[in-house]
Amino acid sequence: PFIPTDWVFRFAPSLCRDRVRFMYRFNIISFGIGFGYFYVWSHMPYKADHYEGFYESPLYRYVRGNLAKTGALEENLRVKRKSFYQEAE
């Protein structure tokens, strides 16, 4: 998947005598690599499933500090609605 296909056709003719079968296998291998990358490497279950371990950038800390100084942070963190639906009368 990481080598251009025309290079394979040009420099490795023994691998691709039947080009249709080669492309079929190439697609299967590419799909397997992508599937494996997504579910084995990139998909780590139960990683970063909490908010305590996230990186806080300097800009985030600066803005949060300014909000805390002015008192706007408490207003932003306060729950402003009890329900998202209209209550029945």
PDB file of C-alpha atoms in Angstrom:
ATOM      1  CA  PRO A   1       0.000   0.000   0.000  1.00  0.00           C
ATOM      2  CA  PHE A   2       2.901   2.406   0.471  1.00  0.00           C
ATOM      3  CA  ILE A   3       4.567   1.703  -2.883  1.00  0.00           C
ATOM      4  CA  PRO A   4       3.106   3.273  -6.035  1.00  0.00           C
ATOM      5  CA  THR A   5       1.317   0.624  -8.072  1.00  0.00           C
ATOM      6  CA  ASP A   6       2.964   1.595 -11.356  1.00  0.00           C
ATOM      7  CA  TRP A   7       6.357   0.917  -9.726  1.00  0.00           C
ATOM      8  CA  VAL A   8       5.173  -2.569  -8.822  1.00  0.00           C
ATOM      9  CA  PHE A   9       4.031  -3.101 -12.417  1.00  0.00           C
ATOM     10  CA  ARG A  10       7.365  -1.829 -13.752  1.00  0.00           C
ATOM     11  CA  PHE A  11       9.931  -3.249 -11.302  1.00  0.00           C
ATOM     12  CA  ALA A  12       8.257  -6.427 -10.009  1.00  0.00           C
ATOM     13  CA  PRO A  13       6.501  -8.053 -12.939  1.00  0.00           C
ATOM     14  CA  SER A  14       6.631 -11.449 -11.211  1.00  0.00           C
ATOM     15  CA  LEU A  15       4.280 -10.142  -8.475  1.00  0.00           C
ATOM     16  CA  CYS A  16       1.700  -8.837 -10.915  1.00  0.00           C
ATOM     17  CA  ARG A  17       1.533 -11.193 -13.874  1.00  0.00           C
ATOM     18  CA  ASP A  18      -2.240 -11.175 -13.512  1.00  0.00           C
ATOM     19  CA  ARG A  19      -3.077  -7.529 -12.864  1.00  0.00           C
ATOM     20  CA  VAL A  20      -6.698  -8.149 -11.879  1.00  0.00           C
ATOM     21  CA  ARG A  21      -5.721 -10.659  -9.200  1.00  0.00           C
ATOM     22  CA  PHE A  22      -2.925  -8.339  -8.049  1.00  0.00           C
ATOM     23  CA  MET A  23      -5.360  -5.426  -7.634  1.00  0.00           C
ATOM     24  CA  TYR A  24      -7.819  -7.685  -5.814  1.00  0.00           C
ATOM     25  CA  ARG A  25      -5.124  -8.777  -3.354  1.00  0.00           C
ATOM     26  CA  PHE A  26      -3.805  -5.208  -3.093  1.00  0.00           C
ATOM     27  CA  ASN A  27      -7.284  -3.982  -2.100  1.00  0.00           C
ATOM     28  CA  ILE A  28      -7.671  -6.756   0.487  1.00  0.00           C
ATOM     29  CA  ILE A  29      -4.246  -6.025   1.980  1.00  0.00           C
ATOM     30  CA  SER A  30      -4.879  -2.258   2.009  1.00  0.00           C
ATOM     31  CA  PHE A  31      -8.235  -2.742   3.708  1.00  0.00           C
ATOM     32  CA  GLY A  32      -6.640  -5.054   6.277  1.00  0.00           C
ATOM     33  CA  ILE A  33      -3.906  -2.552   7.048  1.00  0.00           C
ATOM     34  CA  GLY A  34      -6.418   0.297   7.409  1.00  0.00           C
ATOM     35  CA  PHE A  35      -8.761  -1.812   9.538  1.00  0.00           C
ATOM     36  CA  GLY A  36      -5.868  -2.949  11.720  1.00  0.00           C
ATOM     37  CA  TYR A  37      -4.557   0.582  12.101  1.00  0.00           C
ATOM     38  CA  PHE A  38      -7.939   1.871  13.164  1.00  0.00           C
ATOM     39  CA  TYR A  39      -8.912  -0.909  15.573  1.00  0.00           C
ATOM     40  CA  VAL A  40      -5.517  -2.008  16.896  1.00  0.00           C
ATOM     41  CA  TRP A  41      -3.383   1.126  16.979  1.00  0.00           C
ATOM     42  CA  SER A  42      -5.680   4.157  16.960  1.00  0.00           C
ATOM     43  CA  HIS A  43      -8.596   2.748  18.918  1.00  0.00           C
ATOM     44  CA  MET A  44      -7.404   2.346  22.475  1.00  0.00           C
ATOM     45  CA  PRO A  45     -10.411   1.602  24.651  1.00  0.00           C
ATOM     46  CA  TYR A  46     -10.702   3.346  28.007  1.00  0.00           C
ATOM     47  CA  LYS A  47      -7.959   5.832  27.172  1.00  0.00           C
ATOM     48  CA  ALA A  48      -8.711   9.504  27.883  1.00  0.00           C
ATOM     49  CA  ASP A  49     -12.182   8.640  29.127  1.00  0.00           C
ATOM     50  CA  HIS A  50     -11.897  11.200  31.912  1.00  0.00           C
ATOM     51  CA  TYR A  51     -11.308  14.933  32.040  1.00  0.00           C
ATOM     52  CA  GLU A  52      -8.641  15.034  34.750  1.00  0.00           C
ATOM     53  CA  GLY A  53      -5.744  13.981  32.536  1.00  0.00           C
ATOM     54  CA  PHE A  54      -6.246  16.297  29.575  1.00  0.00           C
ATOM     55  CA  TYR A  55      -3.524  18.733  28.595  1.00  0.00           C
ATOM     56  CA  GLU A  56      -4.389  22.328  29.370  1.00  0.00           C
ATOM     57  CA  SER A  57      -2.685  24.720  26.985  1.00  0.00           C
ATOM     58  CA  PRO A  58      -1.217  28.001  28.231  1.00  0.00           C
ATOM     59  CA  LEU A  59      -3.960  29.930  26.429  1.00  0.00           C
ATOM     60  CA  TYR A  60      -6.634  27.799  28.119  1.00  0.00           C
ATOM     61  CA  ARG A  61      -5.082  28.408  31.556  1.00  0.00           C
ATOM     62  CA  TYR A  62      -4.768  32.137  30.835  1.00  0.00           C
ATOM     63  CA  VAL A  63      -8.404  32.516  29.774  1.00  0.00           C
ATOM     64  CA  ARG A  64      -9.634  30.351  32.648  1.00  0.00           C
ATOM     65  CA  GLY A  65      -7.568  32.405  35.103  1.00  0.00           C
ATOM     66  CA  ASN A  66      -9.041  35.638  33.765  1.00  0.00           C
ATOM     67  CA  LEU A  67     -12.557  34.229  34.037  1.00  0.00           C
ATOM     68  CA  ALA A  68     -11.875  33.154  37.615  1.00  0.00           C
ATOM     69  CA  LYS A  69     -10.580  36.644  38.487  1.00  0.00           C
ATOM     70  CA  THR A  70     -13.670  38.375  37.114  1.00  0.00           C
ATOM     71  CA  GLY A  71     -16.096  35.843  38.567  1.00  0.00           C
ATOM     72  CA  ALA A  72     -17.446  34.801  35.149  1.00  0.00           C
ATOM     73  CA  LEU A  73     -16.165  31.240  35.588  1.00  0.00           C
ATOM     74  CA  GLU A  74     -18.696  30.449  38.300  1.00  0.00           C
ATOM     75  CA  GLU A  75     -21.477  31.793  36.083  1.00  0.00           C
ATOM     76  CA  ASN A  76     -20.334  29.623  33.172  1.00  0.00           C
ATOM     77  CA  LEU A  77     -20.093  26.504  35.342  1.00  0.00           C
ATOM     78  CA  ARG A  78     -23.482  27.041  36.979  1.00  0.00           C
ATOM     79  CA  VAL A  79     -26.310  24.828  35.718  1.00  0.00           C
ATOM     80  CA  LYS A  80     -28.734  27.216  34.114  1.00  0.00           C
ATOM     81  CA  ARG A  81     -31.483  24.787  33.075  1.00  0.00           C
ATOM     82  CA  LYS A  82     -33.150  22.003  34.995  1.00  0.00           C
ATOM     83  CA  SER A  83     -34.756  20.425  31.937  1.00  0.00           C
ATOM     84  CA  PHE A  84     -34.252  20.629  28.178  1.00  0.00           C
ATOM     85  CA  TYR A  85     -37.935  20.071  27.490  1.00  0.00           C
ATOM     86  CA  GLN A  86     -40.914  22.250  28.287  1.00  0.00           C
ATOM     87  CA  GLU A  87     -42.567  21.153  31.454  1.00  0.00           C
ATOM     88  CA  ALA A  88     -46.188  20.088  31.218  1.00  0.00           C
ATOM     89  CA  GLU A  89     -48.636  22.534  32.763  1.00  0.00           C
TER      90      GLU A  89
END
